[in-house]
PDB file of C-alpha atoms in Angstrom:
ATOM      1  CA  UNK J   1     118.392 109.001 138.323  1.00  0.00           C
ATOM      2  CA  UNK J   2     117.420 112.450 138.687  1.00  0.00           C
ATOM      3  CA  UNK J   3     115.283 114.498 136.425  1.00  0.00           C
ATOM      4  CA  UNK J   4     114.068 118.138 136.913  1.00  0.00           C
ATOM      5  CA  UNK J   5     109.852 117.897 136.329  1.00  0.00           C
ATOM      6  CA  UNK J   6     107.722 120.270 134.821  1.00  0.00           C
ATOM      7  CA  UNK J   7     105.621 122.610 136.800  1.00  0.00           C
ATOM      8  CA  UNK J   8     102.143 120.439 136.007  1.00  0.00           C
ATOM      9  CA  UNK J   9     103.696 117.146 136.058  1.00  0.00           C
ATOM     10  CA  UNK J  10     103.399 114.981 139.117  1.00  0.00           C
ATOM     11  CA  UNK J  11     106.498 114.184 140.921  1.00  0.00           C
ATOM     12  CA  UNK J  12     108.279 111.393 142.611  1.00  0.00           C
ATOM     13  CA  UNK J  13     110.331 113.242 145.255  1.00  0.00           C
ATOM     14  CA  UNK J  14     108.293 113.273 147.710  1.00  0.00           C
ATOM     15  CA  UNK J  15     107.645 109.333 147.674  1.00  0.00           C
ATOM     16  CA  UNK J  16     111.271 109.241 147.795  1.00  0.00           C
ATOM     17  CA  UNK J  17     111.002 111.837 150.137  1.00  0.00           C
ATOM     18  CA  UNK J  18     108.900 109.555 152.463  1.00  0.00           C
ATOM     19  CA  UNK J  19     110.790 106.434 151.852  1.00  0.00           C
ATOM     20  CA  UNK J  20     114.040 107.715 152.889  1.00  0.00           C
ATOM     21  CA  UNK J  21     112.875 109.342 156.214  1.00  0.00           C
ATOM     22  CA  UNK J  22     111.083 106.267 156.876  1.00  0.00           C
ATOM     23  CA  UNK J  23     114.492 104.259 156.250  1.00  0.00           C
ATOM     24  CA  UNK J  24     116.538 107.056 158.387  1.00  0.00           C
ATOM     25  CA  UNK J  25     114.153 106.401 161.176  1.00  0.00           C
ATOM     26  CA  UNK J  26     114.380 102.641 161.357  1.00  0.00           C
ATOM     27  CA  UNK J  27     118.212 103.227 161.213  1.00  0.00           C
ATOM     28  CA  UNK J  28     117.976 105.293 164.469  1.00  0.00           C
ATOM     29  CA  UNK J  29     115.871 102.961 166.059  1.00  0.00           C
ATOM     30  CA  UNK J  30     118.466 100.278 165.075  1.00  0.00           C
ATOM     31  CA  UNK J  31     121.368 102.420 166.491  1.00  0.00           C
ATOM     32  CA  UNK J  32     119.670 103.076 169.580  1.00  0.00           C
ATOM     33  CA  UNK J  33     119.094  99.928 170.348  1.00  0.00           C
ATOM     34  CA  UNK J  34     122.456  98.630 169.566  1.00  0.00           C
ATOM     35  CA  UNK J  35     123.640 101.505 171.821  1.00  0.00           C
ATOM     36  CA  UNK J  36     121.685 100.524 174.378  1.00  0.00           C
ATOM     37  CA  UNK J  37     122.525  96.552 174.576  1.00  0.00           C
ATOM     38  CA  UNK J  38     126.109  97.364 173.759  1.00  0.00           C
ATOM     39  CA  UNK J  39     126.514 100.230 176.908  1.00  0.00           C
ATOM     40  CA  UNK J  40     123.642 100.096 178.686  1.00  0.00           C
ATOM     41  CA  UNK J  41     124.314 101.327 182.162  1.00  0.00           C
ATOM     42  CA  UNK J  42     124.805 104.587 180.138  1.00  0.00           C
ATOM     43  CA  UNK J  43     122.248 103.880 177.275  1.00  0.00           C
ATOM     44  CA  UNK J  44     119.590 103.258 179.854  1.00  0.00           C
ATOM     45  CA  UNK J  45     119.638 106.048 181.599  1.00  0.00           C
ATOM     46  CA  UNK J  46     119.653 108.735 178.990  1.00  0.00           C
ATOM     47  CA  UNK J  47     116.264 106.355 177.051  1.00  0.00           C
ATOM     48  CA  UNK J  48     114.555 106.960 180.494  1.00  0.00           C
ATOM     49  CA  UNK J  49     115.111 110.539 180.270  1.00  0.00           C
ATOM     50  CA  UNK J  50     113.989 110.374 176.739  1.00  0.00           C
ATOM     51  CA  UNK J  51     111.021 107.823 177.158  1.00  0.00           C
ATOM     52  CA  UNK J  52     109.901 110.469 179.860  1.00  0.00           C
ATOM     53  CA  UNK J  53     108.353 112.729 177.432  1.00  0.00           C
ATOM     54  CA  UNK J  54     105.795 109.866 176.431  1.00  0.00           C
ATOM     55  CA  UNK J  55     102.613 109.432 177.865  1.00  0.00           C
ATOM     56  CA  UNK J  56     103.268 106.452 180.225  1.00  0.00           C
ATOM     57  CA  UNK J  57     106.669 106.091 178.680  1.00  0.00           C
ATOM     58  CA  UNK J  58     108.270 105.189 182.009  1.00  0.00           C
ATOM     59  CA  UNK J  59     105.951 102.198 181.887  1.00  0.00           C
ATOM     60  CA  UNK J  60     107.998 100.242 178.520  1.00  0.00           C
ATOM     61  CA  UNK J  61     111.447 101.584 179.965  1.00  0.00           C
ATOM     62  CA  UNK J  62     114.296 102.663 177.546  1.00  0.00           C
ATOM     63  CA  UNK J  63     112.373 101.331 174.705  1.00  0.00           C
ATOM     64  CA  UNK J  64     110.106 104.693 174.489  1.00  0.00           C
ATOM     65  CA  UNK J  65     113.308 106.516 174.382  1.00  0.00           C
ATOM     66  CA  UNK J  66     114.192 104.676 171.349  1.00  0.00           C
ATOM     67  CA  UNK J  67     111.017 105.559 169.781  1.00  0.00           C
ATOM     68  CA  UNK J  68     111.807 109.413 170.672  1.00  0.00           C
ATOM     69  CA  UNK J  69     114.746 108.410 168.795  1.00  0.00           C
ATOM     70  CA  UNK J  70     113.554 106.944 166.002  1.00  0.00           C
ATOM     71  CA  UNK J  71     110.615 109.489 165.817  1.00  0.00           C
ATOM     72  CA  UNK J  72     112.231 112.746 165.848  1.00  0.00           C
ATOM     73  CA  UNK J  73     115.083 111.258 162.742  1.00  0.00           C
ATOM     74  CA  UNK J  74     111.665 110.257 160.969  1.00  0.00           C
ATOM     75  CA  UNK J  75     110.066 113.548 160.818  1.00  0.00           C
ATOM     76  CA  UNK J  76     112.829 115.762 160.677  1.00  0.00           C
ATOM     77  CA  UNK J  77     114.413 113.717 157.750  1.00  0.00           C
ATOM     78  CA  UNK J  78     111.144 113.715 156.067  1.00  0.00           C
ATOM     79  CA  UNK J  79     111.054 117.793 156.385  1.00  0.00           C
ATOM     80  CA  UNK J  80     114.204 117.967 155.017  1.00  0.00           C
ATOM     81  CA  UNK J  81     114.170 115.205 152.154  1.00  0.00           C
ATOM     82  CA  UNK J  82     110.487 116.886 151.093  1.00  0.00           C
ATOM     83  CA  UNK J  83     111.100 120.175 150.581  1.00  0.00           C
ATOM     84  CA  UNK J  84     115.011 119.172 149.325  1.00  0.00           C
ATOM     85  CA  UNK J  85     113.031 116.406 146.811  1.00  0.00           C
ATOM     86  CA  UNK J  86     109.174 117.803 146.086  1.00  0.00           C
ATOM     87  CA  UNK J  87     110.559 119.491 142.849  1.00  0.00           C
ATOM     88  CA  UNK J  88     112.469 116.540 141.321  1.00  0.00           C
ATOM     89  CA  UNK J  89     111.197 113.409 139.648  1.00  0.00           C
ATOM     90  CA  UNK J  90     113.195 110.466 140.473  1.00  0.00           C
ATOM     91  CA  UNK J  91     113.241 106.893 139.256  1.00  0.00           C
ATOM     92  CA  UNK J  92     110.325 105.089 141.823  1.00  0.00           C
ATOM     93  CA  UNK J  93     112.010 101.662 141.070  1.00  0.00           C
ATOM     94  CA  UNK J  94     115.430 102.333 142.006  1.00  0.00           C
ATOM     95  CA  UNK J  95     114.710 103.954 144.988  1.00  0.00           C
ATOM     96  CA  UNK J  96     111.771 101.363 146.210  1.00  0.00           C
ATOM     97  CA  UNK J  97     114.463  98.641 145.512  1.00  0.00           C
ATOM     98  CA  UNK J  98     117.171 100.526 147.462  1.00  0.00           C
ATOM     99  CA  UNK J  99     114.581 101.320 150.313  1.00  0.00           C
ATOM    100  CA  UNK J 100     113.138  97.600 150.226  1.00  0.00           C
ATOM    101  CA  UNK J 101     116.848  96.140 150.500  1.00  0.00           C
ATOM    102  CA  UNK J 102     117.796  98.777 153.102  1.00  0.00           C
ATOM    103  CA  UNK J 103     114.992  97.726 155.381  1.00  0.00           C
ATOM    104  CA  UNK J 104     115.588  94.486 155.351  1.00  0.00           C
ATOM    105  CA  UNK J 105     119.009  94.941 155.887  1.00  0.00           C
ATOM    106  CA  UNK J 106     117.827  96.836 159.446  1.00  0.00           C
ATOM    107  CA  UNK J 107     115.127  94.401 159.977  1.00  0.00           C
ATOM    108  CA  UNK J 108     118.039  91.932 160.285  1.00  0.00           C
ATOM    109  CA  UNK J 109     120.176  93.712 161.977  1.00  0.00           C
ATOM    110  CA  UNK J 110     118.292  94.160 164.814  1.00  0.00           C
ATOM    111  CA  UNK J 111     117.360  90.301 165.117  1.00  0.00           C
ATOM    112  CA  UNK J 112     119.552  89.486 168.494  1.00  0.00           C
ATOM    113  CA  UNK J 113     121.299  86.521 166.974  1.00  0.00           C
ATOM    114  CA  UNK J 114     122.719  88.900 164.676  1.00  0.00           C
ATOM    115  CA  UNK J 115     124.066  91.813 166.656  1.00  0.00           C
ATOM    116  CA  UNK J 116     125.094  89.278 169.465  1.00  0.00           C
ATOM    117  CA  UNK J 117     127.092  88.001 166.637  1.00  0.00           C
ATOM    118  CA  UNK J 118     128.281  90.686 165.683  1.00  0.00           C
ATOM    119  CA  UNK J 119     129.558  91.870 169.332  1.00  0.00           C
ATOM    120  CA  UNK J 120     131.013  88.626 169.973  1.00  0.00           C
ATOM    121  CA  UNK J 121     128.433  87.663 172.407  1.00  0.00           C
ATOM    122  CA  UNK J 122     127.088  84.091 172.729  1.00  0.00           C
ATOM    123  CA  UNK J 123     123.669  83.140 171.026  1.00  0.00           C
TER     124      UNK J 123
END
Protein backbone atom coordinates (compact mmCIF):
# COMPACT_ATOMS: atom_id res chain seq x y z
CA UNK A 1 0.00 0.00 0.00
CA UNK A 2 2.65 2.26 0.91
CA UNK A 3 5.82 2.95 -0.92
CA UNK A 4 8.58 5.53 -0.06
CA UNK A 5 9.12 7.70 -3.69
CA UNK A 6 12.11 9.02 -5.02
CA UNK A 7 13.03 12.60 -4.70
CA UNK A 8 12.07 13.38 -8.69
CA UNK A 9 9.24 11.09 -8.88
CA UNK A 10 5.74 12.42 -8.61
CA UNK A 11 3.75 11.33 -5.72
CA UNK A 12 0.35 10.18 -4.75
CA UNK A 13 0.10 11.39 -1.13
CA UNK A 14 -1.13 14.31 -1.54
CA UNK A 15 -4.22 13.08 -3.75
CA UNK A 16 -4.70 10.84 -0.94
CA UNK A 17 -3.96 13.62 1.07
CA UNK A 18 -6.96 15.55 -0.44
CA UNK A 19 -9.29 12.68 -0.61
CA UNK A 20 -9.17 11.83 2.93
CA UNK A 21 -9.70 15.43 4.30
CA UNK A 22 -12.40 15.74 1.90
CA UNK A 23 -13.96 12.36 3.37
CA UNK A 24 -13.15 13.62 7.16
CA UNK A 25 -15.10 16.70 6.35
CA UNK A 26 -18.25 15.14 4.99
CA UNK A 27 -18.05 12.87 8.12
CA UNK A 28 -18.27 16.01 10.36
CA UNK A 29 -20.89 17.44 8.48
CA UNK A 30 -22.71 14.05 8.86
CA UNK A 31 -22.08 14.03 12.69
CA UNK A 32 -23.21 17.41 13.11
CA UNK A 33 -26.14 17.00 11.67
CA UNK A 34 -27.04 13.83 13.34
CA UNK A 35 -26.15 15.75 16.55
CA UNK A 36 -28.26 18.27 15.82
CA UNK A 37 -31.65 16.25 14.85
CA UNK A 38 -30.85 13.78 17.58
CA UNK A 39 -30.43 16.77 20.60
CA UNK A 40 -31.31 19.70 19.17
CA UNK A 41 -32.42 22.08 21.85
CA UNK A 42 -28.66 21.76 22.68
CA UNK A 43 -27.31 21.20 19.06
CA UNK A 44 -29.08 24.32 17.95
CA UNK A 45 -27.86 26.58 20.01
CA UNK A 46 -24.17 25.95 19.96
CA UNK A 47 -24.63 25.83 15.41
CA UNK A 48 -26.01 29.43 15.97
CA UNK A 49 -23.05 30.39 17.83
CA UNK A 50 -21.00 28.70 15.24
CA UNK A 51 -23.03 29.81 12.05
CA UNK A 52 -22.38 33.38 13.59
CA UNK A 53 -18.99 33.67 12.23
CA UNK A 54 -20.47 33.45 8.56
CA UNK A 55 -21.37 36.23 6.59
CA UNK A 56 -25.21 36.16 6.92
CA UNK A 57 -24.91 32.85 8.66
CA UNK A 58 -27.74 33.67 11.07
CA UNK A 59 -29.86 33.83 7.94
CA UNK A 60 -29.65 29.52 7.09
CA UNK A 61 -29.74 28.84 11.01
CA UNK A 62 -27.71 25.89 12.53
CA UNK A 63 -26.94 24.68 9.14
CA UNK A 64 -23.90 27.34 8.74
CA UNK A 65 -22.67 26.00 11.95
CA UNK A 66 -22.45 22.69 10.41
CA UNK A 67 -20.53 24.01 7.61
CA UNK A 68 -18.02 25.68 10.29
CA UNK A 69 -18.00 22.18 11.24
CA UNK A 70 -17.43 20.48 8.38
CA UNK A 71 -15.00 23.25 7.13
CA UNK A 72 -12.55 23.59 9.79
CA UNK A 73 -12.19 19.13 9.89
CA UNK A 74 -11.64 19.71 5.99
CA UNK A 75 -8.76 21.96 6.10
CA UNK A 76 -7.15 21.03 9.12
CA UNK A 77 -7.22 17.26 8.09
CA UNK A 78 -5.94 18.21 4.78
CA UNK A 79 -2.83 20.14 6.61
CA UNK A 80 -2.18 17.32 8.47
CA UNK A 81 -2.72 14.33 5.91
CA UNK A 82 -0.41 16.63 3.30
CA UNK A 83 2.48 17.25 4.95
CA UNK A 84 2.05 13.55 6.94
CA UNK A 85 1.48 12.01 3.04
CA UNK A 86 3.39 14.53 0.33
CA UNK A 87 6.52 12.21 0.61
CA UNK A 88 4.86 8.79 0.09
CA UNK A 89 3.44 7.21 -3.02
CA UNK A 90 0.40 5.29 -2.37
CA UNK A 91 -1.77 3.00 -4.44
CA UNK A 92 -4.45 5.80 -6.26
CA UNK A 93 -6.93 2.84 -6.79
CA UNK A 94 -7.25 1.58 -3.42
CA UNK A 95 -7.63 4.66 -1.88
CA UNK A 96 -10.16 6.26 -4.69
CA UNK A 97 -12.19 2.99 -4.11
CA UNK A 98 -12.07 3.34 -0.30
CA UNK A 99 -12.86 7.18 -0.61
CA UNK A 100 -15.67 6.52 -3.37
CA UNK A 101 -17.35 3.76 -1.01
CA UNK A 102 -16.84 5.96 2.08
CA UNK A 103 -18.76 8.80 0.54
CA UNK A 104 -21.40 7.08 -0.41
CA UNK A 105 -21.67 5.47 2.67
CA UNK A 106 -22.12 9.34 4.25
CA UNK A 107 -24.14 10.39 1.37
CA UNK A 108 -26.58 7.75 2.69
CA UNK A 109 -26.34 8.25 5.90
CA UNK A 110 -27.46 11.49 5.97
CA UNK A 111 -30.66 10.71 3.73
CA UNK A 112 -33.50 11.22 6.66
CA UNK A 113 -35.16 7.91 6.02
CA UNK A 114 -32.03 6.46 7.05
CA UNK A 115 -30.97 8.11 10.28
CA UNK A 116 -34.75 8.28 11.30
CA UNK A 117 -34.30 4.64 10.96
CA UNK A 118 -31.69 4.35 12.58
CA UNK A 119 -33.00 6.44 15.79
CA UNK A 120 -36.12 4.62 15.82
CA UNK A 121 -38.08 7.46 14.56
CA UNK A 122 -41.02 7.06 12.13
CA UNK A 123 -40.47 7.71 8.29
Amino acid sequence: MVTKGGSTSPRSGEVVAGMLAALLGMAALTAAHWWSAADPAAANVWLLRLSSWLPGGLRIGPYGGKEIIALTVWLGSWLILFITLKWFELRLRFWTVLFTIGMMILLVLLWPPVYHKIYGWPT
